[in-house]
Short mmCIF file of C-alpha atoms in Angstrom, two decimals:
data_model
loop_
_atom_site.label_atom_id
_atom_site.label_comp_id
_atom_site.label_asym_id
_atom_site.label_seq_id
_atom_site.Cartn_x
_atom_site.Cartn_y
_atom_site.Cartn_z
CA ASP K 1 -14.47 39.76 -47.26
CA THR K 2 -14.44 40.69 -43.59
CA ALA K 3 -10.96 40.13 -42.32
CA VAL K 4 -7.75 41.31 -40.78
CA SER K 5 -5.33 42.23 -43.57
CA GLN K 6 -1.59 42.68 -43.26
CA THR K 7 0.92 44.01 -45.75
CA PRO K 8 3.46 43.09 -46.84
CA LYS K 9 3.31 39.32 -46.54
CA TYR K 10 7.09 39.04 -46.82
CA LEU K 11 9.71 41.63 -45.94
CA VAL K 12 13.45 41.20 -46.37
CA THR K 13 15.62 44.07 -45.24
CA GLN K 14 19.09 44.90 -44.02
CA MET K 15 20.18 45.49 -40.46
CA GLY K 16 19.81 49.07 -39.34
CA ASN K 17 16.90 49.87 -41.63
CA ASP K 18 13.54 51.21 -40.51
CA LYS K 19 10.42 49.42 -41.73
CA SER K 20 6.68 49.40 -41.23
CA ILE K 21 4.06 46.67 -41.38
CA LYS K 22 0.47 47.68 -42.02
CA CYS K 23 -2.66 46.14 -40.57
CA GLU K 24 -6.29 46.85 -41.32
CA GLN K 25 -9.46 45.24 -40.03
CA ASN K 26 -12.92 45.73 -41.48
CA LEU K 27 -14.68 43.84 -38.71
CA GLY K 28 -15.58 46.91 -36.67
CA HIS K 29 -13.59 45.57 -33.73
CA ASP K 30 -12.58 47.89 -30.93
CA THR K 31 -9.21 46.48 -30.07
CA MET K 32 -6.20 45.50 -32.19
CA TYR K 33 -3.04 43.62 -31.32
CA TRP K 34 0.39 42.74 -32.55
CA TYR K 35 1.86 39.31 -31.82
CA LYS K 36 5.29 37.96 -32.63
CA GLN K 37 5.93 34.32 -33.58
CA ASP K 38 9.56 33.41 -33.10
CA SER K 39 11.62 30.74 -34.83
CA LYS K 40 10.29 28.13 -32.43
CA LYS K 41 6.74 29.04 -33.47
CA PHE K 42 5.92 30.50 -30.07
CA LEU K 43 3.44 33.40 -30.13
CA LYS K 44 3.73 36.31 -27.71
CA ILE K 45 1.86 39.57 -27.34
CA MET K 46 3.67 42.75 -28.30
CA PHE K 47 0.99 45.43 -28.10
CA SER K 48 -2.70 45.83 -27.55
CA TYR K 49 -4.49 49.03 -28.55
CA ASN K 50 -7.94 50.50 -28.59
CA ASN K 51 -8.96 54.09 -29.02
CA LYS K 52 -8.39 54.72 -25.37
CA GLU K 53 -5.35 52.80 -24.36
CA LEU K 54 -2.08 51.44 -25.63
CA ILE K 55 -0.55 48.66 -23.61
CA ILE K 56 2.97 47.60 -24.34
CA ASN K 57 4.52 44.32 -23.35
CA GLU K 58 7.47 45.37 -21.23
CA THR K 59 9.79 42.97 -23.01
CA VAL K 60 9.34 44.68 -26.37
CA PRO K 61 12.28 46.95 -27.30
CA ASN K 62 11.37 50.61 -27.75
CA ARG K 63 12.55 50.32 -31.35
CA PHE K 64 9.09 48.88 -31.95
CA SER K 65 6.19 51.32 -31.99
CA PRO K 66 2.55 50.87 -32.95
CA LYS K 67 0.81 53.65 -34.83
CA SER K 68 -2.94 53.84 -35.21
CA PRO K 69 -4.33 56.44 -37.62
CA ASP K 70 -7.87 55.27 -36.87
CA LYS K 71 -9.83 52.48 -35.24
CA ALA K 72 -9.48 50.14 -38.21
CA HIS K 73 -5.72 50.38 -38.57
CA LEU K 74 -2.77 49.49 -36.38
CA ASN K 75 0.60 49.68 -38.06
CA LEU K 76 3.87 48.45 -36.61
CA HIS K 77 6.96 50.57 -37.09
CA ILE K 78 10.39 49.15 -36.36
CA ASN K 79 13.53 51.27 -36.11
CA SER K 80 17.12 50.11 -36.48
CA LEU K 81 16.27 46.53 -37.36
CA GLU K 82 18.40 43.78 -35.84
CA LEU K 83 18.96 40.17 -36.87
CA GLY K 84 16.96 39.01 -33.85
CA ASP K 85 13.88 40.82 -35.12
CA SER K 86 13.47 38.17 -37.80
CA ALA K 87 10.15 36.50 -37.07
CA VAL K 88 6.56 36.34 -38.23
CA TYR K 89 4.44 39.23 -37.00
CA PHE K 90 0.70 38.78 -36.67
CA CYS K 91 -1.93 41.43 -36.35
CA ALA K 92 -5.20 40.53 -34.62
CA SER K 93 -8.42 42.17 -33.54
CA ARG K 94 -11.29 41.49 -31.20
CA GLN K 95 -14.62 43.10 -30.38
CA GLY K 96 -14.39 42.56 -26.64
CA ALA K 97 -13.42 40.17 -23.88
CA ASP K 98 -16.30 37.79 -24.59
CA TYR K 99 -15.34 37.37 -28.21
CA GLY K 100 -12.61 35.44 -29.96
CA TYR K 101 -9.63 36.90 -31.72
CA THR K 102 -9.33 37.18 -35.50
CA PHE K 103 -5.79 37.02 -36.81
CA GLY K 104 -4.23 38.27 -40.01
CA SER K 105 -2.17 36.01 -42.23
CA GLY K 106 1.14 37.28 -40.88
CA THR K 107 4.19 39.15 -42.15
CA ARG K 108 7.41 37.19 -42.36
CA LEU K 109 10.24 39.62 -41.60
CA THR K 110 13.79 38.59 -42.43
CA VAL K 111 16.65 40.84 -41.40
CA VAL K 112 19.94 40.17 -43.18
CA LYS B 1 3.45 32.48 -13.84
CA GLN B 2 0.64 31.81 -16.32
CA GLU B 3 1.66 29.12 -18.76
CA VAL B 4 -0.09 26.98 -21.32
CA THR B 5 1.20 23.53 -22.22
CA GLN B 6 0.13 21.36 -25.12
CA ILE B 7 0.74 17.65 -25.31
CA PRO B 8 1.76 15.97 -27.51
CA ALA B 9 4.01 18.30 -29.46
CA ALA B 10 3.44 16.21 -32.57
CA LEU B 11 0.99 13.52 -33.55
CA SER B 12 0.70 11.31 -36.62
CA VAL B 13 -2.44 9.27 -37.22
CA PRO B 14 -4.00 7.35 -40.12
CA GLU B 15 -6.99 8.86 -41.83
CA GLY B 16 -10.31 8.14 -40.17
CA GLU B 17 -9.08 8.01 -36.60
CA ASN B 18 -10.66 9.99 -33.82
CA LEU B 19 -8.07 11.93 -31.85
CA VAL B 20 -7.66 14.17 -28.84
CA LEU B 21 -5.32 17.10 -28.41
CA ASN B 22 -4.57 18.26 -24.90
CA CYS B 23 -4.06 21.70 -23.42
CA SER B 24 -3.29 22.52 -19.79
CA PHE B 25 -2.94 25.89 -18.08
CA THR B 26 -1.31 26.70 -14.77
CA ASP B 27 -3.76 29.37 -13.56
CA SER B 28 -7.35 28.13 -13.59
CA ALA B 29 -8.86 31.64 -13.31
CA ILE B 30 -9.34 31.92 -17.06
CA TYR B 31 -11.86 34.19 -18.78
CA ASN B 32 -12.05 32.10 -21.94
CA LEU B 33 -10.01 29.73 -24.09
CA GLN B 34 -9.64 29.62 -27.86
CA TRP B 35 -8.42 26.87 -30.15
CA PHE B 36 -6.72 27.83 -33.42
CA ARG B 37 -5.38 26.04 -36.42
CA GLN B 38 -2.24 27.18 -38.23
CA ASP B 39 -1.28 25.83 -41.63
CA PRO B 40 2.40 26.08 -42.69
CA GLY B 41 3.27 29.61 -43.67
CA LYS B 42 -0.24 30.81 -42.95
CA GLY B 43 -2.09 32.74 -40.31
CA LEU B 44 -4.21 31.49 -37.44
CA THR B 45 -7.73 30.29 -38.06
CA SER B 46 -10.05 30.32 -35.08
CA LEU B 47 -11.73 26.98 -34.48
CA LEU B 48 -13.62 27.25 -31.20
CA LEU B 49 -14.00 29.70 -28.34
CA ILE B 50 -15.05 28.44 -24.90
CA GLN B 51 -16.09 30.82 -22.16
CA SER B 52 -15.08 30.00 -18.60
CA SER B 53 -18.70 29.19 -17.73
CA GLN B 54 -19.01 26.63 -20.54
CA ARG B 55 -18.05 22.97 -20.53
CA GLU B 56 -17.79 22.40 -24.27
CA GLN B 57 -18.26 23.80 -27.74
CA THR B 58 -18.81 21.95 -30.98
CA SER B 59 -18.27 22.83 -34.61
CA GLY B 60 -18.68 20.10 -37.19
CA ARG B 61 -16.21 17.31 -36.45
CA LEU B 62 -14.54 19.36 -33.73
CA ASN B 63 -15.46 19.35 -30.06
CA ALA B 64 -13.60 21.32 -27.42
CA SER B 65 -14.09 20.71 -23.73
CA LEU B 66 -13.06 22.77 -20.77
CA ASP B 67 -12.41 21.67 -17.20
CA LYS B 68 -11.50 24.91 -15.55
CA SER B 69 -10.96 23.51 -12.08
CA SER B 70 -8.32 21.08 -13.28
CA GLY B 71 -6.79 23.53 -15.72
CA ARG B 72 -7.43 21.45 -18.82
CA SER B 73 -9.00 21.65 -22.24
CA THR B 74 -9.18 19.03 -24.95
CA LEU B 75 -9.85 19.32 -28.66
CA TYR B 76 -11.50 16.21 -30.07
CA ILE B 77 -11.35 15.67 -33.82
CA ALA B 78 -13.66 13.00 -35.18
CA ALA B 79 -12.97 10.96 -38.30
CA SER B 80 -9.72 12.75 -39.10
CA GLN B 81 -8.89 13.65 -42.69
CA PRO B 82 -5.60 14.57 -44.42
CA GLY B 83 -6.91 18.13 -44.68
CA ASP B 84 -6.86 18.31 -40.88
CA SER B 85 -3.05 18.25 -40.97
CA ALA B 86 -1.86 21.48 -39.35
CA THR B 87 -0.58 22.84 -36.07
CA TYR B 88 -3.28 23.28 -33.44
CA LEU B 89 -2.80 26.05 -30.91
CA CYS B 90 -4.52 26.51 -27.58
CA ALA B 91 -4.68 30.05 -26.19
CA VAL B 92 -5.98 31.29 -22.88
CA PHE B 93 -7.32 34.72 -21.99
CA TYR B 94 -7.31 35.76 -18.35
CA GLY B 95 -9.12 39.05 -18.70
CA GLY B 96 -7.69 42.46 -17.97
CA SER B 97 -7.20 45.53 -20.09
CA GLN B 98 -4.29 44.18 -22.09
CA GLY B 99 -6.37 41.44 -23.62
CA ASN B 100 -3.34 39.23 -23.79
CA LEU B 101 -3.75 35.71 -25.17
CA ILE B 102 -1.29 33.23 -23.70
CA PHE B 103 -0.47 30.56 -26.24
CA GLY B 104 0.74 27.01 -25.95
CA LYS B 105 3.45 25.86 -28.32
CA GLY B 106 1.02 23.83 -30.35
CA THR B 107 0.48 20.26 -31.45
CA LYS B 108 1.57 19.48 -34.99
CA LEU B 109 -0.91 17.01 -36.43
CA SER B 110 -0.27 14.86 -39.47
CA VAL B 111 -3.11 12.74 -40.85
CA LYS B 112 -1.87 10.11 -43.28
CA PRO B 113 -4.08 8.98 -46.17
#
């Protein structure tokens, strides 16, 4: 199936830990994104990345860092996790500005 | 500031009704607009994409319209079914290198059998 895949689906971890969320797309899209959905279900951009440019939302703490080993993957690494990082994180991809976004199924992160 | 507002926040209708979900955006200089559906605990499923030059798009029982000048889009669902129950999200893209979608907070739809 052509899709955007995220792992893990659920992640429970303690404060202070470092964790990664993986994202892969087999759609051949040029650009990938990370979005955060907070407890009020509001979605906001965290990062956008293609093979030329990484753009970071200025409100994202520098404890969050995207890592892209290749065009089909954009992983999210989080250092020193805090309680407020608990949210659902969505990966997405898109071929270009004239095309719609395809989202993954999300990773529910719970920091205890 | 670019904002997207969806009204109502929640809607409950009996099965079979036709219904309209509303989306408004503060900056009318959009590039395109996308409607999504989100089921509880699930990801976002794209429903319709409307380019700024288009007035509407249709897919099955769904029809999305766009009035760019007034900063509005509507999602029309015909003959609603219980399986349509979900949260419907409107998202606007303004162009630019970041490719940032600006989301509304969604309309939670419940279709009663």
